[in-house]
Tab-separated table of C-alpha atoms in Angstrom:
chain	number	residue	atom	x	y	z
A	181	MET	CA	0.128	-0.121	-0.026
A	182	ASP	CA	1.217	3.771	-0.829
A	183	GLU	CA	2.049	5.995	2.067
A	184	PRO	CA	-1.358	7.654	2.489
A	185	SER	CA	-2.893	4.490	3.283
A	186	ARG	CA	-0.085	2.962	5.557
A	187	THR	CA	-1.278	0.966	8.587
A	188	PHE	CA	0.701	2.868	11.432
A	189	GLN	CA	2.224	5.926	12.675
A	190	ARG	CA	5.206	5.902	14.901
A	191	SER	CA	3.037	7.229	17.772
A	192	GLU	CA	0.435	4.510	17.272
A	193	GLU	CA	3.363	1.792	17.376
A	194	LYS	CA	4.836	3.251	20.366
A	195	PHE	CA	1.534	3.331	22.313
A	196	PHE	CA	0.892	-0.461	21.522
A	197	LEU	CA	4.446	-1.463	22.719
A	198	GLU	CA	5.146	1.120	25.683
A	199	CYS	CA	1.828	1.917	27.043
A	200	ASP	CA	0.055	-0.347	29.712
A	201	THR	CA	-3.364	0.459	29.883
A	202	GLY	CA	-4.158	-1.554	33.019
A	203	HIS	CA	-7.873	-2.785	33.167
A	204	VAL	CA	-8.856	-0.125	30.447
A	205	PRO	CA	-9.885	-2.070	27.240
A	206	VAL	CA	-8.171	-0.853	23.882
A	207	ILE	CA	-10.424	-0.788	20.626
A	208	ALA	CA	-8.451	-0.961	17.495
A	209	VAL	CA	-10.370	1.816	15.273
A	210	PHE	CA	-9.614	1.301	11.589
A	211	THR	CA	-10.785	4.533	9.973
A	212	LYS	CA	-9.761	4.211	6.525
A	213	PHE	CA	-10.969	0.921	5.606
A	214	GLU	CA	-12.455	1.668	2.654
A	215	ALA	CA	-9.197	2.961	1.085
A	216	LEU	CA	-8.673	-1.067	0.498
A	217	ARG	CA	-11.658	-1.171	-1.989
A	218	PRO	CA	-9.513	0.382	-4.964
A	219	VAL	CA	-6.546	-1.841	-4.201
A	220	ALA	CA	-8.589	-4.872	-3.941
A	221	TYR	CA	-10.322	-4.030	-7.392
A	222	GLY	CA	-7.226	-3.422	-8.925
A	223	GLU	CA	-5.758	-6.784	-8.083
A	224	ILE	CA	-8.852	-8.460	-9.376
A	225	LYS	CA	-10.433	-6.462	-12.051
A	226	LYS	CA	-9.851	-8.767	-14.882
A	227	GLN	CA	-11.750	-11.692	-13.097
A	228	LEU	CA	-14.397	-9.324	-12.320
A	229	LYS	CA	-15.612	-9.195	-16.204
A	230	GLY	CA	-19.139	-10.574	-17.163
A	231	LEU	CA	-20.140	-10.946	-13.326
A	232	SER	CA	-23.080	-9.286	-12.003
A	233	THR	CA	-23.003	-6.190	-9.976
A	234	GLU	CA	-23.797	-8.119	-6.841
A	235	GLU	CA	-21.574	-10.817	-7.553
A	236	ARG	CA	-18.771	-8.057	-8.259
A	237	SER	CA	-19.376	-6.414	-4.970
A	238	GLN	CA	-18.950	-9.724	-3.329
A	239	ARG	CA	-16.086	-10.661	-4.714
A	240	ILE	CA	-14.278	-7.123	-3.889
A	241	ALA	CA	-15.408	-7.431	-0.382
A	242	GLN	CA	-13.901	-10.592	0.024
A	243	ARG	CA	-10.644	-9.580	-1.650
A	244	VAL	CA	-10.965	-6.477	0.718
A	245	GLU	CA	-10.830	-9.076	3.530
A	246	GLU	CA	-7.705	-11.109	2.143
A	247	VAL	CA	-5.852	-7.440	1.676
A	248	PHE	CA	-6.714	-6.253	5.268
A	249	THR	CA	-5.607	-9.729	6.665
A	250	ASN	CA	-2.402	-9.773	4.446
A	251	THR	CA	-1.311	-6.536	5.864
A	252	GLY	CA	-0.970	-8.332	9.189
A	253	VAL	CA	-2.096	-5.406	10.998
A	254	TRP	CA	-4.596	-7.358	13.446
A	255	ASP	CA	-1.674	-9.682	14.282
A	256	ARG	CA	0.556	-6.812	15.041
A	257	LEU	CA	-1.784	-5.374	17.320
A	258	CYS	CA	-2.346	-8.546	19.298
A	259	ASP	CA	1.609	-9.415	19.252
A	260	PRO	CA	2.317	-10.473	23.072
A	261	ALA	CA	5.308	-8.369	22.889
A	262	ASN	CA	2.948	-5.014	23.062
A	263	ARG	CA	1.914	-3.993	26.347
A	264	ALA	CA	-1.115	-2.825	25.288
A	265	ARG	CA	-3.311	-5.313	23.144
A	266	PRO	CA	-6.711	-4.566	21.691
A	267	LYS	CA	-9.906	-6.549	23.083
A	268	SER	CA	-11.561	-5.914	19.776
A	269	TYR	CA	-11.709	-3.500	16.337
A	270	VAL	CA	-13.981	-2.026	14.675
A	271	ARG	CA	-13.673	-0.539	10.960
A	272	LEU	CA	-15.472	2.689	10.402
A	273	GLU	CA	-16.013	3.584	6.681
A	274	ASN	CA	-17.218	6.489	4.770
A	275	MET	CA	-16.954	8.594	8.057
A	276	ASN	CA	-16.852	11.743	5.511
A	277	LYS	CA	-20.398	11.287	4.462
A	278	PRO	CA	-23.517	12.884	6.318
A	279	ASN	CA	-25.659	10.802	8.743
A	280	THR	CA	-23.031	7.817	8.999
A	281	SER	CA	-23.038	6.469	12.583
A	282	CYS	CA	-20.214	4.813	15.017
A	283	ASN	CA	-22.816	2.434	16.166
A	284	SER	CA	-20.251	-0.570	15.776
A	285	LEU	CA	-17.897	1.639	18.058
A	286	LEU	CA	-20.274	2.151	20.624
A	287	GLU	CA	-21.228	-1.203	20.619
A	288	ARG	CA	-17.605	-2.854	20.598
A	289	THR	CA	-16.798	-0.351	23.327
A	290	THR	CA	-19.623	-1.622	25.522
A	291	LEU	CA	-18.959	-4.991	25.070
A	292	ALA	CA	-15.342	-5.075	25.747
A	293	LEU	CA	-16.123	-3.588	29.521
A	294	ASP	CA	-15.455	-6.154	31.956
A	295	ASN	CA	-17.318	-4.317	34.774
A	296	GLU	CA	-21.133	-4.505	34.742
A	297	GLU	CA	-21.288	-1.060	36.308
A	298	LEU	CA	-19.430	0.776	33.540
A	299	ARG	CA	-21.377	-1.034	30.976
A	300	LEU	CA	-24.486	0.124	32.701
A	301	CYS	CA	-23.064	3.725	32.694
A	302	LEU	CA	-22.151	3.731	29.069
A	303	ILE	CA	-25.709	2.466	28.260
A	304	SER	CA	-27.491	4.853	30.479
A	305	THR	CA	-26.530	7.430	27.868
A	306	GLN	CA	-27.900	5.313	25.046
A	307	GLN	CA	-31.371	5.545	25.153
A	308	SER	CA	-32.187	5.617	21.626
A	309	ASN	CA	-30.140	2.549	20.995
A	310	MET	CA	-32.536	-0.213	21.717
A	311	GLU	CA	-30.549	-2.656	19.875
A	312	LEU	CA	-27.537	-2.361	22.097
A	313	CYS	CA	-29.826	-2.482	25.256
A	314	ILE	CA	-31.179	-5.818	24.111
A	315	LYS	CA	-27.680	-7.167	23.460
A	316	CYS	CA	-26.705	-6.369	26.905
A	317	ALA	CA	-29.671	-7.656	28.388
A	318	VAL	CA	-29.350	-10.921	26.785
A	319	GLY	CA	-25.765	-11.194	27.901
A	320	THR	CA	-26.865	-10.923	31.337
A	321	LEU	CA	-29.252	-13.724	30.737
A	322	VAL	CA	-26.556	-15.811	28.919
A	323	ASP	CA	-23.950	-14.924	31.738
A	324	ARG	CA	-26.575	-15.898	34.491
A	325	ALA	CA	-27.275	-18.994	32.797
A	326	HIS	CA	-23.692	-20.067	32.328
A	327	ARG	CA	-23.136	-19.452	36.122
A	328	GLN	CA	-26.080	-21.518	37.316
A	329	PHE	CA	-25.094	-25.174	38.098
A	330	GLY	CA	-27.815	-27.454	38.439
A	331	PRO	CA	-31.533	-26.970	39.124
A	332	LEU	CA	-31.512	-24.086	41.776
A	333	PRO	CA	-34.151	-21.795	42.435
A	334	ILE	CA	-34.796	-18.928	40.315
A	335	ASN	CA	-35.743	-15.599	41.702
A	336	TYR	CA	-37.739	-14.182	38.662
A	337	GLU	CA	-37.945	-10.632	40.367
A	338	ASP	CA	-34.230	-10.098	40.162
A	339	TYR	CA	-33.891	-11.853	36.932
A	340	GLN	CA	-36.191	-9.569	35.223
A	341	PHE	CA	-34.816	-6.519	37.000
A	342	ASP	CA	-31.260	-7.580	35.935
A	343	ILE	CA	-32.635	-7.787	32.355
A	344	ALA	CA	-34.631	-4.282	32.641
A	345	LYS	CA	-31.677	-2.469	34.173
A	346	TRP	CA	-30.136	-2.552	30.609
A	347	PHE	CA	-33.056	-0.260	29.357
A	348	PRO	CA	-32.314	3.042	30.721
A	349	HIS	CA	-35.205	4.960	28.920
A	350	LEU	CA	-37.562	2.720	31.459
A	351	ASN	CA	-38.444	3.345	34.895
A	352	VAL	CA	-38.706	0.164	36.610
A	353	ARG	CA	-40.931	-0.353	39.604
A	354	ARG	CA	-40.746	-3.584	41.432
A	355	ARG	CA	-44.449	-4.522	41.487
A	356	LEU	CA	-45.201	-7.811	40.714
A	357	VAL	CA	-48.198	-9.156	39.339
A	358	GLN	CA	-49.213	-12.870	39.984
A	359	SER	CA	-50.231	-14.696	36.771
A	360	ASP	CA	-51.384	-18.385	36.531
A	361	ASP	CA	-47.990	-19.600	36.187
A	362	ALA	CA	-45.216	-16.832	37.053
A	363	LEU	CA	-44.832	-13.839	38.683
A	364	LEU	CA	-44.107	-10.882	36.500
A	365	MET	CA	-42.728	-7.410	36.885
A	366	VAL	CA	-44.701	-4.636	35.755
A	367	PHE	CA	-42.487	-1.616	33.904
A	368	THR	CA	-44.084	1.422	34.497
A	369	ASN	CA	-43.397	5.302	33.256
A	370	VAL	CA	-41.523	4.738	29.957
A	371	VAL	CA	-39.399	7.672	29.413
A	372	HIS	CA	-39.531	9.011	25.557
């Protein structure tokens, strides 16, 4: 690749080699990923003749992945010799265009946090990001299910509250309603 699309700057290399981030997770952000598309296209241009637009697009995307893998960037970042190693990475494309979102960065950052209270703090600012709230709530369910050994009694009130806390736009009150086969928590005062 040429100089404008090089993978690392010296300051970035120094960060990964020398900085100890302790318990703070590092997310690698690749901001110019779309710069690999012309490179990939140039490499397979002859193979694309006669293909449909959809097939061409798929082949170019596949080649972009190969070019990215061949750069060895991710391997270099995860090198055990580095003091800081990313927990995850995200590719931000077309950030120069209006209405481009960073939802993938927000999601990766949230999921990289090991501390549930920190995740809740971050989620509390994301009232409009229902998808992320659901992912965190489901993650809570899965974690709890993995921690249970054998048929332990389930406290449904706590279970429901643990799920509901991931939805900061809900004002949850612990008011239980008895149904035929379960206790249900009622969510009241939904904040818009």
